[in-house]
Amino acid sequence: MANEPIIEAQGLTKRFTVKKKTVAAVTDLSFEVQRGELVAFLGPNGAGKSTSLRMLTTLLPPTSGTARVVGHDILRDPAGVRARIGYVGQLTSGSYSQRARDELLSQGAFYGMGRAAASARADELIDSLDLAGSRRGPCSSSAADRSGGSTSHSGSCTPRR
């Protein structure tokens, strides 16, 4: 297990149908990441970076191919994958008018947390990131505050190694 890749993708492909045409967003993505390695997805707009990450985090099923993340298959065990990772995409699922705490509760539900556990974790994150002013009011639209909120989203779960 110590030598097992932390992420292993084999032939990941994602195609979308747009206006009756098939568009390949990602084609035959294969790679391995070993424990302790740092990896970056780089490329121009439309290169498939976000789509690749959404497939690896189980937010978007691949058209073909497979991947394992921390030993869990993204298709056969998506809950196992989500329980062991934290992911913050470029845009969060909530609107800027949504209350920060409500967004954290939504993230907790995504990760399979019960209401009480998600509530306790949301309060812990809000306090630890000094976002108490956003607890009950709408999320701020400043980039810095949104960044803090996004950081708290990644902490909604407790990733395991």
mmCIF file of the C-alpha atoms, coordinates in Angstrom:
data_MODEL
# 
_entry.id   MODEL 
# 
loop_
_atom_site.group_PDB 
_atom_site.id 
_atom_site.type_symbol 
_atom_site.label_atom_id 
_atom_site.label_alt_id 
_atom_site.label_comp_id 
_atom_site.label_asym_id 
_atom_site.label_entity_id 
_atom_site.label_seq_id 
_atom_site.pdbx_PDB_ins_code 
_atom_site.Cartn_x 
_atom_site.Cartn_y 
_atom_site.Cartn_z 
_atom_site.occupancy 
_atom_site.B_iso_or_equiv 
_atom_site.pdbx_formal_charge 
_atom_site.auth_seq_id 
_atom_site.auth_comp_id 
_atom_site.auth_asym_id 
_atom_site.auth_atom_id 
_atom_site.pdbx_PDB_model_num 
ATOM 1   C CA . MET A 1 1   ? 0.000   0.000  0.000   1.00 0.00 ? 1   MET A CA 1 
ATOM 2   C CA . ALA A 1 2   ? 2.901   2.376  0.708   1.00 0.00 ? 2   ALA A CA 1 
ATOM 3   C CA . ASN A 1 3   ? 3.978   2.227  -2.943  1.00 0.00 ? 3   ASN A CA 1 
ATOM 4   C CA . GLU A 1 4   ? 0.440   2.451  -4.315  1.00 0.00 ? 4   GLU A CA 1 
ATOM 5   C CA . PRO A 1 5   ? -0.231  5.675  -6.255  1.00 0.00 ? 5   PRO A CA 1 
ATOM 6   C CA . ILE A 1 6   ? -2.372  8.209  -4.410  1.00 0.00 ? 6   ILE A CA 1 
ATOM 7   C CA . ILE A 1 7   ? -4.057  9.059  -7.750  1.00 0.00 ? 7   ILE A CA 1 
ATOM 8   C CA . GLU A 1 8   ? -4.107  6.760  -10.762 1.00 0.00 ? 8   GLU A CA 1 
ATOM 9   C CA . ALA A 1 9   ? -5.995  7.682  -13.952 1.00 0.00 ? 9   ALA A CA 1 
ATOM 10  C CA . GLN A 1 10  ? -6.294  5.385  -16.963 1.00 0.00 ? 10  GLN A CA 1 
ATOM 11  C CA . GLY A 1 11  ? -7.798  6.585  -20.222 1.00 0.00 ? 11  GLY A CA 1 
ATOM 12  C CA . LEU A 1 12  ? -10.108 9.186  -18.674 1.00 0.00 ? 12  LEU A CA 1 
ATOM 13  C CA . THR A 1 13  ? -12.206 10.713 -21.411 1.00 0.00 ? 13  THR A CA 1 
ATOM 14  C CA . LYS A 1 14  ? -15.116 13.142 -21.222 1.00 0.00 ? 14  LYS A CA 1 
ATOM 15  C CA . ARG A 1 15  ? -17.273 14.154 -24.153 1.00 0.00 ? 15  ARG A CA 1 
ATOM 16  C CA . PHE A 1 16  ? -20.181 16.590 -24.061 1.00 0.00 ? 16  PHE A CA 1 
ATOM 17  C CA . THR A 1 17  ? -22.939 17.071 -26.595 1.00 0.00 ? 17  THR A CA 1 
ATOM 18  C CA . VAL A 1 18  ? -23.317 20.747 -27.469 1.00 0.00 ? 18  VAL A CA 1 
ATOM 19  C CA . LYS A 1 19  ? -25.902 21.764 -30.067 1.00 0.00 ? 19  LYS A CA 1 
ATOM 20  C CA . LYS A 1 20  ? -26.060 18.198 -31.402 1.00 0.00 ? 20  LYS A CA 1 
ATOM 21  C CA . LYS A 1 21  ? -22.267 18.057 -31.802 1.00 0.00 ? 21  LYS A CA 1 
ATOM 22  C CA . THR A 1 22  ? -19.932 15.963 -29.693 1.00 0.00 ? 22  THR A CA 1 
ATOM 23  C CA . VAL A 1 23  ? -17.119 17.928 -28.092 1.00 0.00 ? 23  VAL A CA 1 
ATOM 24  C CA . ALA A 1 24  ? -14.167 16.143 -26.478 1.00 0.00 ? 24  ALA A CA 1 
ATOM 25  C CA . ALA A 1 25  ? -13.229 17.997 -23.292 1.00 0.00 ? 25  ALA A CA 1 
ATOM 26  C CA . VAL A 1 26  ? -10.676 15.400 -22.126 1.00 0.00 ? 26  VAL A CA 1 
ATOM 27  C CA . THR A 1 27  ? -9.262  12.564 -24.227 1.00 0.00 ? 27  THR A CA 1 
ATOM 28  C CA . ASP A 1 28  ? -7.372  9.538  -22.876 1.00 0.00 ? 28  ASP A CA 1 
ATOM 29  C CA . LEU A 1 29  ? -5.903  11.138 -19.734 1.00 0.00 ? 29  LEU A CA 1 
ATOM 30  C CA . SER A 1 30  ? -3.560  8.697  -17.993 1.00 0.00 ? 30  SER A CA 1 
ATOM 31  C CA . PHE A 1 31  ? -1.154  9.449  -15.145 1.00 0.00 ? 31  PHE A CA 1 
ATOM 32  C CA . GLU A 1 32  ? -0.079  8.451  -11.630 1.00 0.00 ? 32  GLU A CA 1 
ATOM 33  C CA . VAL A 1 33  ? 0.676   10.581 -8.604  1.00 0.00 ? 33  VAL A CA 1 
ATOM 34  C CA . GLN A 1 34  ? 2.743   9.105  -5.787  1.00 0.00 ? 34  GLN A CA 1 
ATOM 35  C CA . ARG A 1 35  ? 2.326   10.076 -2.147  1.00 0.00 ? 35  ARG A CA 1 
ATOM 36  C CA . GLY A 1 36  ? 4.165   13.356 -1.483  1.00 0.00 ? 36  GLY A CA 1 
ATOM 37  C CA . GLU A 1 37  ? 4.285   14.489 -5.118  1.00 0.00 ? 37  GLU A CA 1 
ATOM 38  C CA . LEU A 1 38  ? 2.961   17.899 -6.127  1.00 0.00 ? 38  LEU A CA 1 
ATOM 39  C CA . VAL A 1 39  ? 1.073   18.025 -9.424  1.00 0.00 ? 39  VAL A CA 1 
ATOM 40  C CA . ALA A 1 40  ? -0.411  20.983 -11.301 1.00 0.00 ? 40  ALA A CA 1 
ATOM 41  C CA . PHE A 1 41  ? -2.876  20.984 -14.178 1.00 0.00 ? 41  PHE A CA 1 
ATOM 42  C CA . LEU A 1 42  ? -1.737  23.721 -16.555 1.00 0.00 ? 42  LEU A CA 1 
ATOM 43  C CA . GLY A 1 43  ? -3.136  24.838 -19.884 1.00 0.00 ? 43  GLY A CA 1 
ATOM 44  C CA . PRO A 1 44  ? -5.214  27.447 -21.683 1.00 0.00 ? 44  PRO A CA 1 
ATOM 45  C CA . ASN A 1 45  ? -8.953  27.959 -21.215 1.00 0.00 ? 45  ASN A CA 1 
ATOM 46  C CA . GLY A 1 46  ? -10.859 24.970 -22.533 1.00 0.00 ? 46  GLY A CA 1 
ATOM 47  C CA . ALA A 1 47  ? -7.945  22.544 -22.186 1.00 0.00 ? 47  ALA A CA 1 
ATOM 48  C CA . GLY A 1 48  ? -9.907  20.242 -19.843 1.00 0.00 ? 48  GLY A CA 1 
ATOM 49  C CA . LYS A 1 49  ? -8.262  21.086 -16.516 1.00 0.00 ? 49  LYS A CA 1 
ATOM 50  C CA . SER A 1 50  ? -11.477 21.626 -14.544 1.00 0.00 ? 50  SER A CA 1 
ATOM 51  C CA . THR A 1 51  ? -13.234 18.744 -16.291 1.00 0.00 ? 51  THR A CA 1 
ATOM 52  C CA . SER A 1 52  ? -10.354 16.422 -15.353 1.00 0.00 ? 52  SER A CA 1 
ATOM 53  C CA . LEU A 1 53  ? -10.506 17.491 -11.713 1.00 0.00 ? 53  LEU A CA 1 
ATOM 54  C CA . ARG A 1 54  ? -14.294 17.153 -11.636 1.00 0.00 ? 54  ARG A CA 1 
ATOM 55  C CA . MET A 1 55  ? -13.969 13.581 -12.881 1.00 0.00 ? 55  MET A CA 1 
ATOM 56  C CA . LEU A 1 56  ? -11.296 12.776 -10.285 1.00 0.00 ? 56  LEU A CA 1 
ATOM 57  C CA . THR A 1 57  ? -13.448 14.228 -7.491  1.00 0.00 ? 57  THR A CA 1 
ATOM 58  C CA . THR A 1 58  ? -16.564 12.308 -8.663  1.00 0.00 ? 58  THR A CA 1 
ATOM 59  C CA . LEU A 1 59  ? -18.487 15.466 -9.527  1.00 0.00 ? 59  LEU A CA 1 
ATOM 60  C CA . LEU A 1 60  ? -18.641 14.450 -13.192 1.00 0.00 ? 60  LEU A CA 1 
ATOM 61  C CA . PRO A 1 61  ? -18.624 10.883 -14.537 1.00 0.00 ? 61  PRO A CA 1 
ATOM 62  C CA . PRO A 1 62  ? -16.160 10.109 -17.319 1.00 0.00 ? 62  PRO A CA 1 
ATOM 63  C CA . THR A 1 63  ? -17.455 9.018  -20.714 1.00 0.00 ? 63  THR A CA 1 
ATOM 64  C CA . SER A 1 64  ? -14.825 6.283  -20.588 1.00 0.00 ? 64  SER A CA 1 
ATOM 65  C CA . GLY A 1 65  ? -11.771 5.316  -18.599 1.00 0.00 ? 65  GLY A CA 1 
ATOM 66  C CA . THR A 1 66  ? -11.347 5.031  -14.879 1.00 0.00 ? 66  THR A CA 1 
ATOM 67  C CA . ALA A 1 67  ? -9.366  6.368  -11.957 1.00 0.00 ? 67  ALA A CA 1 
ATOM 68  C CA . ARG A 1 68  ? -8.547  5.515  -8.383  1.00 0.00 ? 68  ARG A CA 1 
ATOM 69  C CA . VAL A 1 69  ? -8.090  8.192  -5.756  1.00 0.00 ? 69  VAL A CA 1 
ATOM 70  C CA . VAL A 1 70  ? -6.549  7.152  -2.434  1.00 0.00 ? 70  VAL A CA 1 
ATOM 71  C CA . GLY A 1 71  ? -7.333  3.546  -3.357  1.00 0.00 ? 71  GLY A CA 1 
ATOM 72  C CA . HIS A 1 72  ? -11.002 4.154  -4.208  1.00 0.00 ? 72  HIS A CA 1 
ATOM 73  C CA . ASP A 1 73  ? -12.471 3.775  -7.694  1.00 0.00 ? 73  ASP A CA 1 
ATOM 74  C CA . ILE A 1 74  ? -14.211 6.976  -8.839  1.00 0.00 ? 74  ILE A CA 1 
ATOM 75  C CA . LEU A 1 75  ? -17.057 4.995  -10.452 1.00 0.00 ? 75  LEU A CA 1 
ATOM 76  C CA . ARG A 1 76  ? -17.521 2.115  -7.997  1.00 0.00 ? 76  ARG A CA 1 
ATOM 77  C CA . ASP A 1 77  ? -16.875 4.002  -4.750  1.00 0.00 ? 77  ASP A CA 1 
ATOM 78  C CA . PRO A 1 78  ? -17.492 7.742  -5.203  1.00 0.00 ? 78  PRO A CA 1 
ATOM 79  C CA . ALA A 1 79  ? -18.404 8.159  -1.519  1.00 0.00 ? 79  ALA A CA 1 
ATOM 80  C CA . GLY A 1 80  ? -15.061 6.613  -0.547  1.00 0.00 ? 80  GLY A CA 1 
ATOM 81  C CA . VAL A 1 81  ? -13.254 9.104  -2.785  1.00 0.00 ? 81  VAL A CA 1 
ATOM 82  C CA . ARG A 1 82  ? -15.173 12.108 -1.426  1.00 0.00 ? 82  ARG A CA 1 
ATOM 83  C CA . ALA A 1 83  ? -14.587 11.003 2.175   1.00 0.00 ? 83  ALA A CA 1 
ATOM 84  C CA . ARG A 1 84  ? -10.837 11.210 1.636   1.00 0.00 ? 84  ARG A CA 1 
ATOM 85  C CA . ILE A 1 85  ? -10.361 14.408 -0.342  1.00 0.00 ? 85  ILE A CA 1 
ATOM 86  C CA . GLY A 1 86  ? -11.004 18.121 -0.128  1.00 0.00 ? 86  GLY A CA 1 
ATOM 87  C CA . TYR A 1 87  ? -11.733 19.993 -3.339  1.00 0.00 ? 87  TYR A CA 1 
ATOM 88  C CA . VAL A 1 88  ? -12.383 23.653 -4.033  1.00 0.00 ? 88  VAL A CA 1 
ATOM 89  C CA . GLY A 1 89  ? -13.124 24.449 -7.652  1.00 0.00 ? 89  GLY A CA 1 
ATOM 90  C CA . GLN A 1 90  ? -12.851 27.837 -9.252  1.00 0.00 ? 90  GLN A CA 1 
ATOM 91  C CA . LEU A 1 91  ? -16.482 28.599 -8.464  1.00 0.00 ? 91  LEU A CA 1 
ATOM 92  C CA . THR A 1 92  ? -18.359 27.301 -5.448  1.00 0.00 ? 92  THR A CA 1 
ATOM 93  C CA . SER A 1 93  ? -21.828 25.810 -5.581  1.00 0.00 ? 93  SER A CA 1 
ATOM 94  C CA . GLY A 1 94  ? -23.433 28.708 -3.741  1.00 0.00 ? 94  GLY A CA 1 
ATOM 95  C CA . SER A 1 95  ? -24.364 32.135 -4.928  1.00 0.00 ? 95  SER A CA 1 
ATOM 96  C CA . TYR A 1 96  ? -22.713 35.121 -3.327  1.00 0.00 ? 96  TYR A CA 1 
ATOM 97  C CA . SER A 1 97  ? -25.966 35.923 -1.543  1.00 0.00 ? 97  SER A CA 1 
ATOM 98  C CA . GLN A 1 98  ? -26.059 32.531 0.182   1.00 0.00 ? 98  GLN A CA 1 
ATOM 99  C CA . ARG A 1 99  ? -25.170 32.475 3.857   1.00 0.00 ? 99  ARG A CA 1 
ATOM 100 C CA . ALA A 1 100 ? -21.674 31.142 4.491   1.00 0.00 ? 100 ALA A CA 1 
ATOM 101 C CA . ARG A 1 101 ? -22.925 28.676 7.088   1.00 0.00 ? 101 ARG A CA 1 
ATOM 102 C CA . ASP A 1 102 ? -25.611 27.341 4.728   1.00 0.00 ? 102 ASP A CA 1 
ATOM 103 C CA . GLU A 1 103 ? -22.995 26.767 2.036   1.00 0.00 ? 103 GLU A CA 1 
ATOM 104 C CA . LEU A 1 104 ? -20.814 24.865 4.508   1.00 0.00 ? 104 LEU A CA 1 
ATOM 105 C CA . LEU A 1 105 ? -23.803 22.731 5.515   1.00 0.00 ? 105 LEU A CA 1 
ATOM 106 C CA . SER A 1 106 ? -24.377 21.944 1.819   1.00 0.00 ? 106 SER A CA 1 
ATOM 107 C CA . GLN A 1 107 ? -20.727 20.953 1.454   1.00 0.00 ? 107 GLN A CA 1 
ATOM 108 C CA . GLY A 1 108 ? -21.022 18.744 4.548   1.00 0.00 ? 108 GLY A CA 1 
ATOM 109 C CA . ALA A 1 109 ? -24.024 16.973 3.015   1.00 0.00 ? 109 ALA A CA 1 
ATOM 110 C CA . PHE A 1 110 ? -22.028 16.440 -0.197  1.00 0.00 ? 110 PHE A CA 1 
ATOM 111 C CA . TYR A 1 111 ? -19.357 14.692 1.867   1.00 0.00 ? 111 TYR A CA 1 
ATOM 112 C CA . GLY A 1 112 ? -21.975 12.487 3.579   1.00 0.00 ? 112 GLY A CA 1 
ATOM 113 C CA . MET A 1 113 ? -21.927 14.187 6.960   1.00 0.00 ? 113 MET A CA 1 
ATOM 114 C CA . GLY A 1 114 ? -25.057 14.137 9.113   1.00 0.00 ? 114 GLY A CA 1 
ATOM 115 C CA . ARG A 1 115 ? -26.758 17.445 9.935   1.00 0.00 ? 115 ARG A CA 1 
ATOM 116 C CA . ALA A 1 116 ? -25.331 17.662 13.486  1.00 0.00 ? 116 ALA A CA 1 
ATOM 117 C CA . ALA A 1 117 ? -21.777 16.816 12.387  1.00 0.00 ? 117 ALA A CA 1 
ATOM 118 C CA . ALA A 1 118 ? -21.965 19.247 9.451   1.00 0.00 ? 118 ALA A CA 1 
ATOM 119 C CA . SER A 1 119 ? -23.287 21.983 11.737  1.00 0.00 ? 119 SER A CA 1 
ATOM 120 C CA . ALA A 1 120 ? -20.499 21.465 14.271  1.00 0.00 ? 120 ALA A CA 1 
ATOM 121 C CA . ARG A 1 121 ? -17.857 21.384 11.509  1.00 0.00 ? 121 ARG A CA 1 
ATOM 122 C CA . ALA A 1 122 ? -19.288 24.535 9.875   1.00 0.00 ? 122 ALA A CA 1 
ATOM 123 C CA . ASP A 1 123 ? -19.082 26.421 13.172  1.00 0.00 ? 123 ASP A CA 1 
ATOM 124 C CA . GLU A 1 124 ? -15.531 25.160 13.756  1.00 0.00 ? 124 GLU A CA 1 
ATOM 125 C CA . LEU A 1 125 ? -14.418 26.302 10.285  1.00 0.00 ? 125 LEU A CA 1 
ATOM 126 C CA . ILE A 1 126 ? -16.115 29.692 10.534  1.00 0.00 ? 126 ILE A CA 1 
ATOM 127 C CA . ASP A 1 127 ? -14.434 30.328 13.888  1.00 0.00 ? 127 ASP A CA 1 
ATOM 128 C CA . SER A 1 128 ? -10.996 29.037 12.862  1.00 0.00 ? 128 SER A CA 1 
ATOM 129 C CA . LEU A 1 129 ? -10.966 31.115 9.649   1.00 0.00 ? 129 LEU A CA 1 
ATOM 130 C CA . ASP A 1 130 ? -12.275 34.243 11.388  1.00 0.00 ? 130 ASP A CA 1 
ATOM 131 C CA . LEU A 1 131 ? -15.421 34.347 9.249   1.00 0.00 ? 131 LEU A CA 1 
ATOM 132 C CA . ALA A 1 132 ? -17.802 34.859 12.184  1.00 0.00 ? 132 ALA A CA 1 
ATOM 133 C CA . GLY A 1 133 ? -19.286 37.940 10.507  1.00 0.00 ? 133 GLY A CA 1 
ATOM 134 C CA . SER A 1 134 ? -20.454 35.712 7.644   1.00 0.00 ? 134 SER A CA 1 
ATOM 135 C CA . ARG A 1 135 ? -22.022 33.057 9.857   1.00 0.00 ? 135 ARG A CA 1 
ATOM 136 C CA . ARG A 1 136 ? -25.645 34.197 9.493   1.00 0.00 ? 136 ARG A CA 1 
ATOM 137 C CA . GLY A 1 137 ? -25.450 36.939 6.879   1.00 0.00 ? 137 GLY A CA 1 
ATOM 138 C CA . PRO A 1 138 ? -24.924 36.676 3.126   1.00 0.00 ? 138 PRO A CA 1 
ATOM 139 C CA . CYS A 1 139 ? -21.450 35.843 1.855   1.00 0.00 ? 139 CYS A CA 1 
ATOM 140 C CA . SER A 1 140 ? -19.367 38.886 1.015   1.00 0.00 ? 140 SER A CA 1 
ATOM 141 C CA . SER A 1 141 ? -18.621 39.429 -2.633  1.00 0.00 ? 141 SER A CA 1 
ATOM 142 C CA . SER A 1 142 ? -15.037 40.558 -2.023  1.00 0.00 ? 142 SER A CA 1 
ATOM 143 C CA . ALA A 1 143 ? -12.460 38.250 -3.574  1.00 0.00 ? 143 ALA A CA 1 
ATOM 144 C CA . ALA A 1 144 ? -10.637 37.885 -0.257  1.00 0.00 ? 144 ALA A CA 1 
ATOM 145 C CA . ASP A 1 145 ? -13.767 36.870 1.626   1.00 0.00 ? 145 ASP A CA 1 
ATOM 146 C CA . ARG A 1 146 ? -14.823 34.468 -1.132  1.00 0.00 ? 146 ARG A CA 1 
ATOM 147 C CA . SER A 1 147 ? -11.361 32.936 -0.934  1.00 0.00 ? 147 SER A CA 1 
ATOM 148 C CA . GLY A 1 148 ? -11.785 32.414 2.803   1.00 0.00 ? 148 GLY A CA 1 
ATOM 149 C CA . GLY A 1 149 ? -15.154 30.818 2.191   1.00 0.00 ? 149 GLY A CA 1 
ATOM 150 C CA . SER A 1 150 ? -13.665 28.545 -0.450  1.00 0.00 ? 150 SER A CA 1 
ATOM 151 C CA . THR A 1 151 ? -10.916 27.548 1.947   1.00 0.00 ? 151 THR A CA 1 
ATOM 152 C CA . SER A 1 152 ? -13.550 26.622 4.486   1.00 0.00 ? 152 SER A CA 1 
ATOM 153 C CA . HIS A 1 153 ? -15.351 24.478 1.864   1.00 0.00 ? 153 HIS A CA 1 
ATOM 154 C CA . SER A 1 154 ? -12.254 22.340 1.454   1.00 0.00 ? 154 SER A CA 1 
ATOM 155 C CA . GLY A 1 155 ? -12.302 21.812 5.205   1.00 0.00 ? 155 GLY A CA 1 
ATOM 156 C CA . SER A 1 156 ? -15.923 20.659 5.245   1.00 0.00 ? 156 SER A CA 1 
ATOM 157 C CA . CYS A 1 157 ? -14.645 17.123 5.143   1.00 0.00 ? 157 CYS A CA 1 
ATOM 158 C CA . THR A 1 158 ? -11.738 15.635 7.002   1.00 0.00 ? 158 THR A CA 1 
ATOM 159 C CA . PRO A 1 159 ? -9.565  14.096 4.249   1.00 0.00 ? 159 PRO A CA 1 
ATOM 160 C CA . ARG A 1 160 ? -7.626  10.983 5.155   1.00 0.00 ? 160 ARG A CA 1 
ATOM 161 C CA . ARG A 1 161 ? -4.192  9.960  3.985   1.00 0.00 ? 161 ARG A CA 1 
# 
